[in-house]
């Protein structure tokens, strides 16, 4: 199976290892991975900020960059949710209406693709630690992803997965929300971090590095003994 990968802006610039590990896991799962170096952004930041005209330009390029793809896989439920749920309405009654619809149907979040498309749950990973899982808003509410990451993590040898209280509550990041409403964002990050710490876990794992970046910033500031890991990093452990 040929799979085109989309690497989100912040993964490319801040956490490239997540993208590299996703590719390793996809290859281990039997996929031929294709990366288009011309790719840039999915358009979500501009769209969420209200700049729909500028967002359309970026989204048009995204459609062109992945025109020949059968499957687009990305390590971000946030980007997946935007392309899947908003491309069609953004290009409604335009020449790009059908291409946008096709693109929205091609994109898959990493864990959902492994479990629901490939039918793979055990990647032979091993990671000796106690961890808790954070449900990002985008994964839970925009992509209907909840069980898929847990199914994958339950197959990781040595990993003890414990649930935190209010796991579906927002971490407080929300992109520009964290900048515009900093006190509220910090308070939400504190609540999520405390709930995670109460489990006794060493790691917080999620499908969204944007959430983890926010939580990591808070926990470092508070000198909490908790680390963050993307799901791809865990699934790539123990067999490389």
PDB file of C-alpha atoms in Angstrom:
ATOM      1  CA  UNK A   1       0.000   0.000   0.000  1.00  0.00           C
ATOM      2  CA  UNK A   2       1.340   3.425  -0.986  1.00  0.00           C
ATOM      3  CA  UNK A   3       0.916   6.037   1.718  1.00  0.00           C
ATOM      4  CA  UNK A   4       1.626   9.757   1.405  1.00  0.00           C
ATOM      5  CA  UNK A   5       2.638  11.384   4.684  1.00  0.00           C
ATOM      6  CA  UNK A   6       1.783  14.919   5.733  1.00  0.00           C
ATOM      7  CA  UNK A   7       4.127  16.408   8.323  1.00  0.00           C
ATOM      8  CA  UNK A   8       2.483  19.362  10.145  1.00  0.00           C
ATOM      9  CA  UNK A   9       4.342  22.667  10.502  1.00  0.00           C
ATOM     10  CA  UNK A  10       5.148  22.361  14.204  1.00  0.00           C
ATOM     11  CA  UNK A  11       6.241  18.728  13.838  1.00  0.00           C
ATOM     12  CA  UNK A  12       8.568  19.728  10.998  1.00  0.00           C
ATOM     13  CA  UNK A  13      10.050  22.667  12.909  1.00  0.00           C
ATOM     14  CA  UNK A  14      10.017  21.505  16.535  1.00  0.00           C
ATOM     15  CA  UNK A  15       9.539  17.728  16.733  1.00  0.00           C
ATOM     16  CA  UNK A  16      10.911  16.171  13.516  1.00  0.00           C
ATOM     17  CA  UNK A  17      11.582  12.912  15.333  1.00  0.00           C
ATOM     18  CA  UNK A  18       7.833  12.308  15.569  1.00  0.00           C
ATOM     19  CA  UNK A  19       7.526  12.407  11.790  1.00  0.00           C
ATOM     20  CA  UNK A  20      10.545  10.148  11.365  1.00  0.00           C
ATOM     21  CA  UNK A  21       9.156   7.612  13.842  1.00  0.00           C
ATOM     22  CA  UNK A  22       5.754   7.638  12.131  1.00  0.00           C
ATOM     23  CA  UNK A  23       7.449   6.778   8.835  1.00  0.00           C
ATOM     24  CA  UNK A  24       9.399   3.938  10.515  1.00  0.00           C
ATOM     25  CA  UNK A  25       6.213   2.477  11.963  1.00  0.00           C
ATOM     26  CA  UNK A  26       4.315   2.757   8.676  1.00  0.00           C
ATOM     27  CA  UNK A  27       7.133   0.984   6.860  1.00  0.00           C
ATOM     28  CA  UNK A  28       7.170  -1.756   9.472  1.00  0.00           C
ATOM     29  CA  UNK A  29       3.420  -2.128   8.937  1.00  0.00           C
ATOM     30  CA  UNK A  30       4.138  -2.844   5.256  1.00  0.00           C
ATOM     31  CA  UNK A  31       3.488   0.553   3.681  1.00  0.00           C
ATOM     32  CA  UNK A  32       5.457   2.208   0.925  1.00  0.00           C
ATOM     33  CA  UNK A  33       5.867   5.716   2.286  1.00  0.00           C
ATOM     34  CA  UNK A  34       5.937   8.741  -0.009  1.00  0.00           C
ATOM     35  CA  UNK A  35       6.941  12.218   1.152  1.00  0.00           C
ATOM     36  CA  UNK A  36       6.392  15.258  -1.031  1.00  0.00           C
ATOM     37  CA  UNK A  37       9.047  17.828   0.026  1.00  0.00           C
ATOM     38  CA  UNK A  38       6.983  20.633  -1.527  1.00  0.00           C
ATOM     39  CA  UNK A  39       4.284  20.284   1.154  1.00  0.00           C
ATOM     40  CA  UNK A  40       3.803  23.124   3.608  1.00  0.00           C
ATOM     41  CA  UNK A  41       0.765  23.783   5.857  1.00  0.00           C
ATOM     42  CA  UNK A  42      -2.801  22.438   5.852  1.00  0.00           C
ATOM     43  CA  UNK A  43      -4.171  25.981   6.326  1.00  0.00           C
ATOM     44  CA  UNK A  44      -5.662  25.534   9.784  1.00  0.00           C
ATOM     45  CA  UNK A  45      -3.840  28.404  11.606  1.00  0.00           C
ATOM     46  CA  UNK A  46      -5.046  31.017   9.114  1.00  0.00           C
ATOM     47  CA  UNK A  47      -8.549  29.546   9.047  1.00  0.00           C
ATOM     48  CA  UNK A  48      -8.883  29.523  12.833  1.00  0.00           C
ATOM     49  CA  UNK A  49      -7.644  33.115  13.007  1.00  0.00           C
ATOM     50  CA  UNK A  50     -10.407  34.202  10.627  1.00  0.00           C
ATOM     51  CA  UNK A  51      -8.253  34.724   7.534  1.00  0.00           C
ATOM     52  CA  UNK A  52     -10.303  32.508   5.252  1.00  0.00           C
ATOM     53  CA  UNK A  53      -8.993  34.022   2.035  1.00  0.00           C
ATOM     54  CA  UNK A  54      -5.396  33.344   2.996  1.00  0.00           C
ATOM     55  CA  UNK A  55      -6.393  29.912   4.280  1.00  0.00           C
ATOM     56  CA  UNK A  56      -7.914  29.065   0.903  1.00  0.00           C
ATOM     57  CA  UNK A  57      -4.606  29.770  -0.804  1.00  0.00           C
ATOM     58  CA  UNK A  58      -2.753  27.425   1.540  1.00  0.00           C
ATOM     59  CA  UNK A  59      -5.476  24.770   1.299  1.00  0.00           C
ATOM     60  CA  UNK A  60      -5.430  24.952  -2.498  1.00  0.00           C
ATOM     61  CA  UNK A  61      -1.715  24.154  -2.415  1.00  0.00           C
ATOM     62  CA  UNK A  62      -2.376  21.278  -0.003  1.00  0.00           C
ATOM     63  CA  UNK A  63      -4.913  19.813  -2.423  1.00  0.00           C
ATOM     64  CA  UNK A  64      -2.406  20.080  -5.283  1.00  0.00           C
ATOM     65  CA  UNK A  65       0.444  18.597  -3.233  1.00  0.00           C
ATOM     66  CA  UNK A  66      -1.572  15.452  -2.479  1.00  0.00           C
ATOM     67  CA  UNK A  67      -3.554  15.189  -5.698  1.00  0.00           C
ATOM     68  CA  UNK A  68      -2.259  11.742  -6.621  1.00  0.00           C
ATOM     69  CA  UNK A  69      -2.451  10.239  -3.135  1.00  0.00           C
ATOM     70  CA  UNK A  70      -4.777   7.381  -2.236  1.00  0.00           C
ATOM     71  CA  UNK A  71      -4.040   7.727   1.479  1.00  0.00           C
ATOM     72  CA  UNK A  72      -2.673  10.734   3.378  1.00  0.00           C
ATOM     73  CA  UNK A  73      -1.444   9.914   6.887  1.00  0.00           C
ATOM     74  CA  UNK A  74      -0.427  12.500   9.474  1.00  0.00           C
ATOM     75  CA  UNK A  75       0.681  12.385  13.143  1.00  0.00           C
ATOM     76  CA  UNK A  76      -1.835  15.073  14.077  1.00  0.00           C
ATOM     77  CA  UNK A  77      -5.538  14.677  14.769  1.00  0.00           C
ATOM     78  CA  UNK A  78      -5.801  18.466  14.716  1.00  0.00           C
ATOM     79  CA  UNK A  79      -4.669  18.740  11.086  1.00  0.00           C
ATOM     80  CA  UNK A  80      -6.706  15.657  10.175  1.00  0.00           C
ATOM     81  CA  UNK A  81      -9.847  17.141  11.713  1.00  0.00           C
ATOM     82  CA  UNK A  82      -9.403  20.412   9.849  1.00  0.00           C
ATOM     83  CA  UNK A  83      -8.912  18.823   6.424  1.00  0.00           C
ATOM     84  CA  UNK A  84     -11.630  16.233   6.993  1.00  0.00           C
ATOM     85  CA  UNK A  85     -14.283  18.582   8.390  1.00  0.00           C
ATOM     86  CA  UNK A  86     -13.658  22.037   6.935  1.00  0.00           C
ATOM     87  CA  UNK A  87     -12.187  21.658   3.445  1.00  0.00           C
ATOM     88  CA  UNK A  88     -15.586  20.850   1.931  1.00  0.00           C
ATOM     89  CA  UNK A  89     -17.327  23.897   3.378  1.00  0.00           C
ATOM     90  CA  UNK A  90     -14.366  26.191   2.681  1.00  0.00           C
ATOM     91  CA  UNK A  91     -14.479  25.349  -1.033  1.00  0.00           C
ATOM     92  CA  UNK A  92     -18.253  24.995  -1.360  1.00  0.00           C
ATOM     93  CA  UNK A  93     -19.625  26.244  -4.710  1.00  0.00           C
ATOM     94  CA  UNK A  94     -16.132  26.711  -6.140  1.00  0.00           C
ATOM     95  CA  UNK A  95     -14.011  24.996  -8.772  1.00  0.00           C
ATOM     96  CA  UNK A  96     -12.178  23.175  -5.973  1.00  0.00           C
ATOM     97  CA  UNK A  97     -15.301  21.713  -4.376  1.00  0.00           C
ATOM     98  CA  UNK A  98     -14.774  18.168  -5.681  1.00  0.00           C
ATOM     99  CA  UNK A  99     -10.967  18.093  -5.235  1.00  0.00           C
ATOM    100  CA  UNK A 100     -11.444  19.376  -1.679  1.00  0.00           C
ATOM    101  CA  UNK A 101     -14.018  16.668  -0.970  1.00  0.00           C
ATOM    102  CA  UNK A 102     -11.700  13.962  -2.321  1.00  0.00           C
ATOM    103  CA  UNK A 103      -8.791  15.257  -0.251  1.00  0.00           C
ATOM    104  CA  UNK A 104     -10.912  15.318   2.909  1.00  0.00           C
ATOM    105  CA  UNK A 105     -11.771  11.661   2.356  1.00  0.00           C
ATOM    106  CA  UNK A 106      -8.133  10.632   1.837  1.00  0.00           C
ATOM    107  CA  UNK A 107      -6.642  11.948   5.071  1.00  0.00           C
ATOM    108  CA  UNK A 108      -6.198   9.760   8.150  1.00  0.00           C
ATOM    109  CA  UNK A 109      -4.738  10.340  11.584  1.00  0.00           C
ATOM    110  CA  UNK A 110      -1.857   7.950  12.269  1.00  0.00           C
ATOM    111  CA  UNK A 111      -3.457   5.702  14.929  1.00  0.00           C
ATOM    112  CA  UNK A 112      -6.778   5.534  13.096  1.00  0.00           C
ATOM    113  CA  UNK A 113      -5.013   4.520   9.896  1.00  0.00           C
ATOM    114  CA  UNK A 114      -3.094   1.718  11.613  1.00  0.00           C
ATOM    115  CA  UNK A 115      -6.123   0.263  13.381  1.00  0.00           C
ATOM    116  CA  UNK A 116      -9.034   1.018  11.059  1.00  0.00           C
ATOM    117  CA  UNK A 117      -7.410   0.846   7.616  1.00  0.00           C
ATOM    118  CA  UNK A 118      -4.454  -1.519   8.010  1.00  0.00           C
ATOM    119  CA  UNK A 119      -6.025  -3.579  10.796  1.00  0.00           C
ATOM    120  CA  UNK A 120      -2.758  -3.491  12.759  1.00  0.00           C
ATOM    121  CA  UNK A 121      -2.575  -3.196  16.540  1.00  0.00           C
ATOM    122  CA  UNK A 122       0.683  -4.899  17.529  1.00  0.00           C
ATOM    123  CA  UNK A 123       3.823  -3.335  16.055  1.00  0.00           C
ATOM    124  CA  UNK A 124       6.215  -5.318  18.250  1.00  0.00           C
ATOM    125  CA  UNK A 125       7.089  -2.251  20.311  1.00  0.00           C
ATOM    126  CA  UNK A 126       8.431  -2.389  23.859  1.00  0.00           C
ATOM    127  CA  UNK A 127       8.599   0.484  26.322  1.00  0.00           C
ATOM    128  CA  UNK A 128       9.032  -0.159  30.044  1.00  0.00           C
ATOM    129  CA  UNK A 129       7.211   2.665  31.791  1.00  0.00           C
ATOM    130  CA  UNK A 130       3.968   3.753  33.409  1.00  0.00           C
ATOM    131  CA  UNK A 131       1.999   6.150  31.220  1.00  0.00           C
ATOM    132  CA  UNK A 132      -1.342   7.868  30.911  1.00  0.00           C
ATOM    133  CA  UNK A 133      -3.099   8.893  27.722  1.00  0.00           C
ATOM    134  CA  UNK A 134      -4.443  12.355  26.849  1.00  0.00           C
ATOM    135  CA  UNK A 135      -7.430  12.549  24.495  1.00  0.00           C
ATOM    136  CA  UNK A 136      -6.967  15.672  22.409  1.00  0.00           C
ATOM    137  CA  UNK A 137     -10.082  17.657  21.526  1.00  0.00           C
ATOM    138  CA  UNK A 138      -9.397  17.210  17.815  1.00  0.00           C
ATOM    139  CA  UNK A 139      -8.993  13.439  18.097  1.00  0.00           C
ATOM    140  CA  UNK A 140     -12.002  12.928  20.334  1.00  0.00           C
ATOM    141  CA  UNK A 141     -14.454  15.448  18.905  1.00  0.00           C
ATOM    142  CA  UNK A 142     -13.421  16.031  15.298  1.00  0.00           C
ATOM    143  CA  UNK A 143     -12.079  12.599  14.342  1.00  0.00           C
ATOM    144  CA  UNK A 144     -13.996  10.292  16.717  1.00  0.00           C
ATOM    145  CA  UNK A 145     -10.720   8.719  17.846  1.00  0.00           C
ATOM    146  CA  UNK A 146     -10.627   7.230  21.346  1.00  0.00           C
ATOM    147  CA  UNK A 147     -10.092   3.481  21.312  1.00  0.00           C
ATOM    148  CA  UNK A 148      -7.524   3.323  18.496  1.00  0.00           C
ATOM    149  CA  UNK A 149      -4.503   4.762  20.384  1.00  0.00           C
ATOM    150  CA  UNK A 150      -5.341   2.700  23.451  1.00  0.00           C
ATOM    151  CA  UNK A 151      -5.530  -0.508  21.420  1.00  0.00           C
ATOM    152  CA  UNK A 152      -2.055   0.198  20.072  1.00  0.00           C
ATOM    153  CA  UNK A 153      -0.604   1.123  23.461  1.00  0.00           C
ATOM    154  CA  UNK A 154      -2.076  -1.962  25.137  1.00  0.00           C
ATOM    155  CA  UNK A 155       0.063  -4.089  22.806  1.00  0.00           C
ATOM    156  CA  UNK A 156       3.315  -2.355  23.775  1.00  0.00           C
ATOM    157  CA  UNK A 157       5.395  -4.740  25.861  1.00  0.00           C
ATOM    158  CA  UNK A 158       6.311  -3.373  29.292  1.00  0.00           C
ATOM    159  CA  UNK A 159       3.987  -0.379  29.129  1.00  0.00           C
ATOM    160  CA  UNK A 160       1.534   0.088  31.975  1.00  0.00           C
ATOM    161  CA  UNK A 161      -1.301   2.310  30.767  1.00  0.00           C
ATOM    162  CA  UNK A 162      -3.414   4.035  33.417  1.00  0.00           C
ATOM    163  CA  UNK A 163      -6.351   6.366  32.835  1.00  0.00           C
ATOM    164  CA  UNK A 164      -6.393   9.831  34.375  1.00  0.00           C
ATOM    165  CA  UNK A 165      -9.524  11.602  35.606  1.00  0.00           C
ATOM    166  CA  UNK A 166     -11.332  13.747  33.020  1.00  0.00           C
ATOM    167  CA  UNK A 167      -9.130  12.480  30.208  1.00  0.00           C
ATOM    168  CA  UNK A 168     -11.448  14.046  27.611  1.00  0.00           C
ATOM    169  CA  UNK A 169     -11.186  17.546  29.085  1.00  0.00           C
ATOM    170  CA  UNK A 170      -9.270  20.105  27.016  1.00  0.00           C
ATOM    171  CA  UNK A 171      -5.629  20.719  27.968  1.00  0.00           C
ATOM    172  CA  UNK A 172      -5.980  24.454  27.311  1.00  0.00           C
ATOM    173  CA  UNK A 173      -3.794  24.815  24.232  1.00  0.00           C
ATOM    174  CA  UNK A 174      -6.201  25.466  21.355  1.00  0.00           C
ATOM    175  CA  UNK A 175      -3.618  27.194  19.153  1.00  0.00           C
ATOM    176  CA  UNK A 176      -4.000  30.970  19.448  1.00  0.00           C
ATOM    177  CA  UNK A 177      -6.349  30.428  22.408  1.00  0.00           C
ATOM    178  CA  UNK A 178      -3.252  29.873  24.556  1.00  0.00           C
ATOM    179  CA  UNK A 179      -1.989  33.319  23.527  1.00  0.00           C
ATOM    180  CA  UNK A 180      -5.256  35.277  23.627  1.00  0.00           C
ATOM    181  CA  UNK A 181      -6.517  33.750  26.869  1.00  0.00           C
ATOM    182  CA  UNK A 182      -3.279  32.890  28.640  1.00  0.00           C
ATOM    183  CA  UNK A 183      -4.591  32.702  32.256  1.00  0.00           C
ATOM    184  CA  UNK A 184      -7.433  30.360  31.273  1.00  0.00           C
ATOM    185  CA  UNK A 185      -5.088  28.280  29.136  1.00  0.00           C
ATOM    186  CA  UNK A 186      -2.595  27.903  31.985  1.00  0.00           C
ATOM    187  CA  UNK A 187      -5.333  26.921  34.447  1.00  0.00           C
ATOM    188  CA  UNK A 188      -6.590  24.230  32.065  1.00  0.00           C
ATOM    189  CA  UNK A 189      -3.045  22.989  31.522  1.00  0.00           C
ATOM    190  CA  UNK A 190      -2.567  22.817  35.292  1.00  0.00           C
ATOM    191  CA  UNK A 191      -5.739  20.754  35.742  1.00  0.00           C
ATOM    192  CA  UNK A 192      -4.735  18.309  33.029  1.00  0.00           C
ATOM    193  CA  UNK A 193      -1.159  18.018  34.339  1.00  0.00           C
ATOM    194  CA  UNK A 194      -2.343  17.409  37.913  1.00  0.00           C
ATOM    195  CA  UNK A 195      -4.769  14.730  36.780  1.00  0.00           C
ATOM    196  CA  UNK A 196      -1.944  13.018  34.894  1.00  0.00           C
ATOM    197  CA  UNK A 197       0.443  13.282  37.841  1.00  0.00           C
ATOM    198  CA  UNK A 198      -2.155  11.796  40.207  1.00  0.00           C
ATOM    199  CA  UNK A 199      -1.974   8.505  38.280  1.00  0.00           C
ATOM    200  CA  UNK A 200       1.690   8.094  39.177  1.00  0.00           C
ATOM    201  CA  UNK A 201       2.582   7.965  35.491  1.00  0.00           C
ATOM    202  CA  UNK A 202       6.003   8.880  34.158  1.00  0.00           C
ATOM    203  CA  UNK A 203       4.721   9.885  30.710  1.00  0.00           C
ATOM    204  CA  UNK A 204       1.738  11.536  29.046  1.00  0.00           C
ATOM    205  CA  UNK A 205       1.111  10.100  25.582  1.00  0.00           C
ATOM    206  CA  UNK A 206      -1.135  11.574  22.901  1.00  0.00           C
ATOM    207  CA  UNK A 207      -1.842  11.740  19.174  1.00  0.00           C
ATOM    208  CA  UNK A 208      -1.261  15.506  19.195  1.00  0.00           C
ATOM    209  CA  UNK A 209       2.133  17.039  19.815  1.00  0.00           C
ATOM    210  CA  UNK A 210       0.523  20.488  20.039  1.00  0.00           C
ATOM    211  CA  UNK A 211      -1.298  19.489  23.252  1.00  0.00           C
ATOM    212  CA  UNK A 212       1.838  17.833  24.580  1.00  0.00           C
ATOM    213  CA  UNK A 213       3.923  20.925  23.815  1.00  0.00           C
ATOM    214  CA  UNK A 214       1.547  23.015  25.906  1.00  0.00           C
ATOM    215  CA  UNK A 215       1.521  20.551  28.803  1.00  0.00           C
ATOM    216  CA  UNK A 216       5.271  20.087  28.651  1.00  0.00           C
ATOM    217  CA  UNK A 217       5.773  23.845  28.968  1.00  0.00           C
ATOM    218  CA  UNK A 218       3.600  24.000  32.065  1.00  0.00           C
ATOM    219  CA  UNK A 219       5.126  20.918  33.692  1.00  0.00           C
ATOM    220  CA  UNK A 220       8.694  22.108  33.097  1.00  0.00           C
ATOM    221  CA  UNK A 221       7.830  25.465  34.616  1.00  0.00           C
ATOM    222  CA  UNK A 222       6.422  23.715  37.675  1.00  0.00           C
ATOM    223  CA  UNK A 223       9.309  21.216  37.762  1.00  0.00           C
ATOM    224  CA  UNK A 224       6.908  18.286  37.621  1.00  0.00           C
ATOM    225  CA  UNK A 225       8.397  14.847  37.137  1.00  0.00           C
ATOM    226  CA  UNK A 226       6.401  14.034  33.998  1.00  0.00           C
ATOM    227  CA  UNK A 227       7.478  13.740  30.375  1.00  0.00           C
ATOM    228  CA  UNK A 228       5.501  13.788  27.139  1.00  0.00           C
ATOM    229  CA  UNK A 229       5.660  11.412  24.196  1.00  0.00           C
ATOM    230  CA  UNK A 230       3.827  11.197  20.915  1.00  0.00           C
ATOM    231  CA  UNK A 231       2.209   7.855  20.135  1.00  0.00           C
ATOM    232  CA  UNK A 232       4.591   7.370  17.178  1.00  0.00           C
ATOM    233  CA  UNK A 233       7.601   7.626  19.489  1.00  0.00           C
ATOM    234  CA  UNK A 234       6.252   4.832  21.688  1.00  0.00           C
ATOM    235  CA  UNK A 235       5.337   2.556  18.783  1.00  0.00           C
ATOM    236  CA  UNK A 236       8.820   2.971  17.312  1.00  0.00           C
ATOM    237  CA  UNK A 237      10.499   1.919  20.579  1.00  0.00           C
ATOM    238  CA  UNK A 238      12.204  -1.392  21.253  1.00  0.00           C
ATOM    239  CA  UNK A 239      12.655  -2.728  17.730  1.00  0.00           C
ATOM    240  CA  UNK A 240      14.675  -0.143  15.809  1.00  0.00           C
TER     241      UNK A 240
END
